[in-house]
């Protein structure tokens, strides 16, 4: 894996996480989608805590996948729940918070 600037492998991992987006269409209930998002967030938090002890950078790949999945779920929820006229501002607030 490359440094903080990312690289070829990092881009592939992020693109792989974004491949989860079509799976979110199956979850039409926003409450269930929120539950999935919270589960992914909890998994990501746990993975970040465990990552302090990993001996190899390749073991950090699941963290990137969990983080990407959480990003997909939060963006889908935002697109579903926020009126179209306010989406730009809502995405800006979410991006600033993350």
Coordinates of N, CA and C in Angstrom, one line a residue, residues 19-88:
X19 N -18.6 -0.7 -4.8 CA -19.4 -1.7 -5.5 C -20.5 -2.2 -4.6
X20 N -20.5 -1.8 -3.3 CA -21.6 -2.2 -2.4 C -22.9 -1.4 -2.7
X21 N -22.8 -0.3 -3.5 CA -23.9 0.6 -3.7 C -25.1 -0.2 -4.3
X22 N -25.0 -1.0 -5.3 CA -26.2 -1.7 -5.8 C -26.9 -2.6 -4.7
X23 N -26.1 -3.1 -3.8 CA -26.7 -3.9 -2.7 C -27.7 -3.1 -1.8
X24 N -27.4 -1.8 -1.7 CA -28.3 -1.0 -0.9 C -29.7 -0.8 -1.5
X25 N -29.8 -1.0 -2.8 CA -31.1 -0.9 -3.4 C -32.1 -1.9 -2.9
X26 N -31.6 -3.0 -2.5 CA -32.4 -4.1 -2.0 C -33.0 -3.7 -0.7
X27 N -32.4 -2.9 0.1 CA -32.9 -2.4 1.4 C -33.7 -1.2 1.2
X28 N -35.0 -1.4 1.0 CA -35.9 -0.3 0.7 C -36.4 0.4 2.0
X29 N -36.3 -0.3 3.1 CA -36.7 0.2 4.4 C -35.5 1.0 5.0
X30 N -35.7 2.3 5.2 CA -34.6 3.2 5.7 C -34.2 2.8 7.1
X31 N -35.1 2.2 7.9 CA -34.7 1.8 9.3 C -33.7 0.6 9.2
X32 N -34.0 -0.3 8.3 CA -33.1 -1.4 8.2 C -31.7 -1.0 7.6
X33 N -31.8 0.0 6.6 CA -30.5 0.5 6.1 C -29.7 1.2 7.1
X34 N -30.4 1.9 8.0 CA -29.7 2.6 9.1 C -29.0 1.6 10.0
X35 N -29.7 0.5 10.3 CA -29.2 -0.6 11.1 C -27.9 -1.2 10.5
X36 N -27.9 -1.4 9.2 CA -26.8 -1.9 8.4 C -25.6 -0.8 8.5
X37 N -26.0 0.4 8.4 CA -25.0 1.5 8.5 C -24.3 1.5 9.9
X38 N -25.1 1.4 10.9 CA -24.6 1.4 12.3 C -23.7 0.2 12.5
X39 N -24.1 -1.0 12.0 CA -23.3 -2.2 12.1 C -22.0 -2.0 11.4
X40 N -22.0 -1.4 10.2 CA -20.7 -1.2 9.5 C -19.9 -0.2 10.3
X41 N -20.5 0.8 10.9 CA -19.7 1.8 11.6 C -19.1 1.2 12.9
X42 N -19.9 0.3 13.5 CA -19.3 -0.4 14.7 C -18.2 -1.3 14.3
X43 N -18.3 -2.0 13.2 CA -17.3 -2.8 12.7 C -16.0 -2.0 12.3
X44 N -16.2 -0.9 11.7 CA -15.1 0.0 11.4 C -14.4 0.5 12.6
X45 N -15.1 0.9 13.6 CA -14.5 1.3 14.9 C -13.7 0.2 15.5
X46 N -14.3 -1.0 15.6 CA -13.6 -2.1 16.1 C -12.3 -2.4 15.3
X47 N -12.4 -2.3 14.0 CA -11.2 -2.6 13.1 C -10.2 -1.5 13.3
X48 N -10.5 -0.3 13.6 CA -9.5 0.7 13.8 C -8.8 0.5 15.1
X49 N -9.5 0.0 16.1 CA -8.9 -0.3 17.4 C -7.9 -1.5 17.2
X50 N -8.3 -2.5 16.5 CA -7.5 -3.7 16.3 C -6.3 -3.4 15.4
X51 N -6.5 -2.4 14.5 CA -5.4 -2.1 13.6 C -4.1 -1.6 14.2
X52 N -4.2 -1.2 15.4 CA -2.9 -0.8 16.1 C -2.0 -1.9 16.3
X53 N -2.5 -3.1 16.2 CA -1.7 -4.3 16.5 C -1.3 -5.1 15.3
X54 N -1.7 -4.7 14.1 CA -1.5 -5.5 12.9 C 0.0 -5.4 12.5
X55 N 0.6 -6.5 12.1 CA 1.9 -6.5 11.7 C 2.1 -6.2 10.2
X56 N 1.1 -6.2 9.4 CA 1.2 -5.9 8.0 C 0.1 -4.9 7.5
X57 N 0.5 -4.1 6.6 CA -0.5 -3.1 6.1 C -1.6 -3.7 5.3
X58 N -1.4 -4.9 4.8 CA -2.5 -5.6 4.1 C -3.6 -6.0 5.0
X59 N -3.4 -6.1 6.2 CA -4.4 -6.5 7.1 C -5.4 -5.3 7.4
X60 N -5.0 -4.1 6.9 CA -5.8 -3.0 7.1 C -6.9 -2.9 6.0
X61 N -6.8 -3.7 5.0 CA -7.8 -3.7 3.9 C -9.3 -3.8 4.4
X62 N -9.6 -4.7 5.3 CA -11.0 -4.8 5.8 C -11.5 -3.4 6.4
X63 N -10.6 -2.7 7.0 CA -11.0 -1.3 7.5 C -11.5 -0.5 6.3
X64 N -10.7 -0.5 5.3 CA -11.1 0.4 4.1 C -12.4 -0.1 3.5
X65 N -12.7 -1.4 3.5 CA -13.9 -1.9 3.0 C -15.1 -1.6 3.9
X66 N -14.9 -1.7 5.2 CA -16.0 -1.3 6.1 C -16.3 0.2 6.0
X67 N -15.2 1.0 5.9 CA -15.4 2.4 5.8 C -16.1 2.8 4.5
X68 N -15.7 2.2 3.4 CA -16.3 2.4 2.2 C -17.8 2.0 2.2
X69 N -18.1 0.9 2.8 CA -19.5 0.5 2.9 C -20.3 1.4 3.7
X70 N -19.7 1.9 4.8 CA -20.4 2.9 5.7 C -20.7 4.2 4.9
X71 N -19.7 4.6 4.1 CA -19.9 5.8 3.3 C -21.0 5.6 2.3
X72 N -21.1 4.5 1.7 CA -22.2 4.2 0.7 C -23.5 4.3 1.4
X73 N -23.6 3.6 2.5 CA -24.9 3.6 3.2 C -25.3 5.0 3.7
X74 N -24.4 5.7 4.2 CA -24.8 7.1 4.7 C -25.2 8.0 3.5
X75 N -24.5 7.9 2.3 CA -24.9 8.7 1.2 C -26.2 8.3 0.6
X76 N -26.5 7.0 0.6 CA -27.8 6.5 0.1 C -28.9 7.0 1.1
X77 N -28.7 6.9 2.4 CA -29.7 7.4 3.3 C -29.9 8.9 3.2
X78 N -28.9 9.6 3.0 CA -29.0 11.1 2.8 C -29.8 11.4 1.5
X79 N -29.5 10.7 0.5 CA -30.2 10.9 -0.8 C -31.7 10.6 -0.7
X80 N -32.0 9.6 0.1 CA -33.4 9.2 0.3 C -34.2 10.1 1.2
X81 N -33.5 10.6 2.2 CA -34.3 11.3 3.3 C -34.3 12.8 3.2
X82 N -33.3 13.4 2.4 CA -33.2 14.9 2.4 C -33.9 15.3 1.1
X83 N -34.7 16.4 1.1 CA -35.3 16.9 -0.1 C -34.3 17.3 -1.1
X84 N -34.7 17.2 -2.4 CA -33.7 17.5 -3.4 C -33.1 18.9 -3.3
X85 N -33.9 19.9 -2.9 CA -33.5 21.3 -2.9 C -32.4 21.5 -1.8
X86 N -32.3 20.6 -0.8 CA -31.4 20.8 0.3 C -30.3 19.8 0.3
X87 N -30.2 19.0 -0.7 CA -29.2 17.9 -0.8 C -27.7 18.4 -0.8
X88 N -27.5 19.5 -1.6 CA -26.1 20.0 -1.7 C -25.6 20.4 -0.3

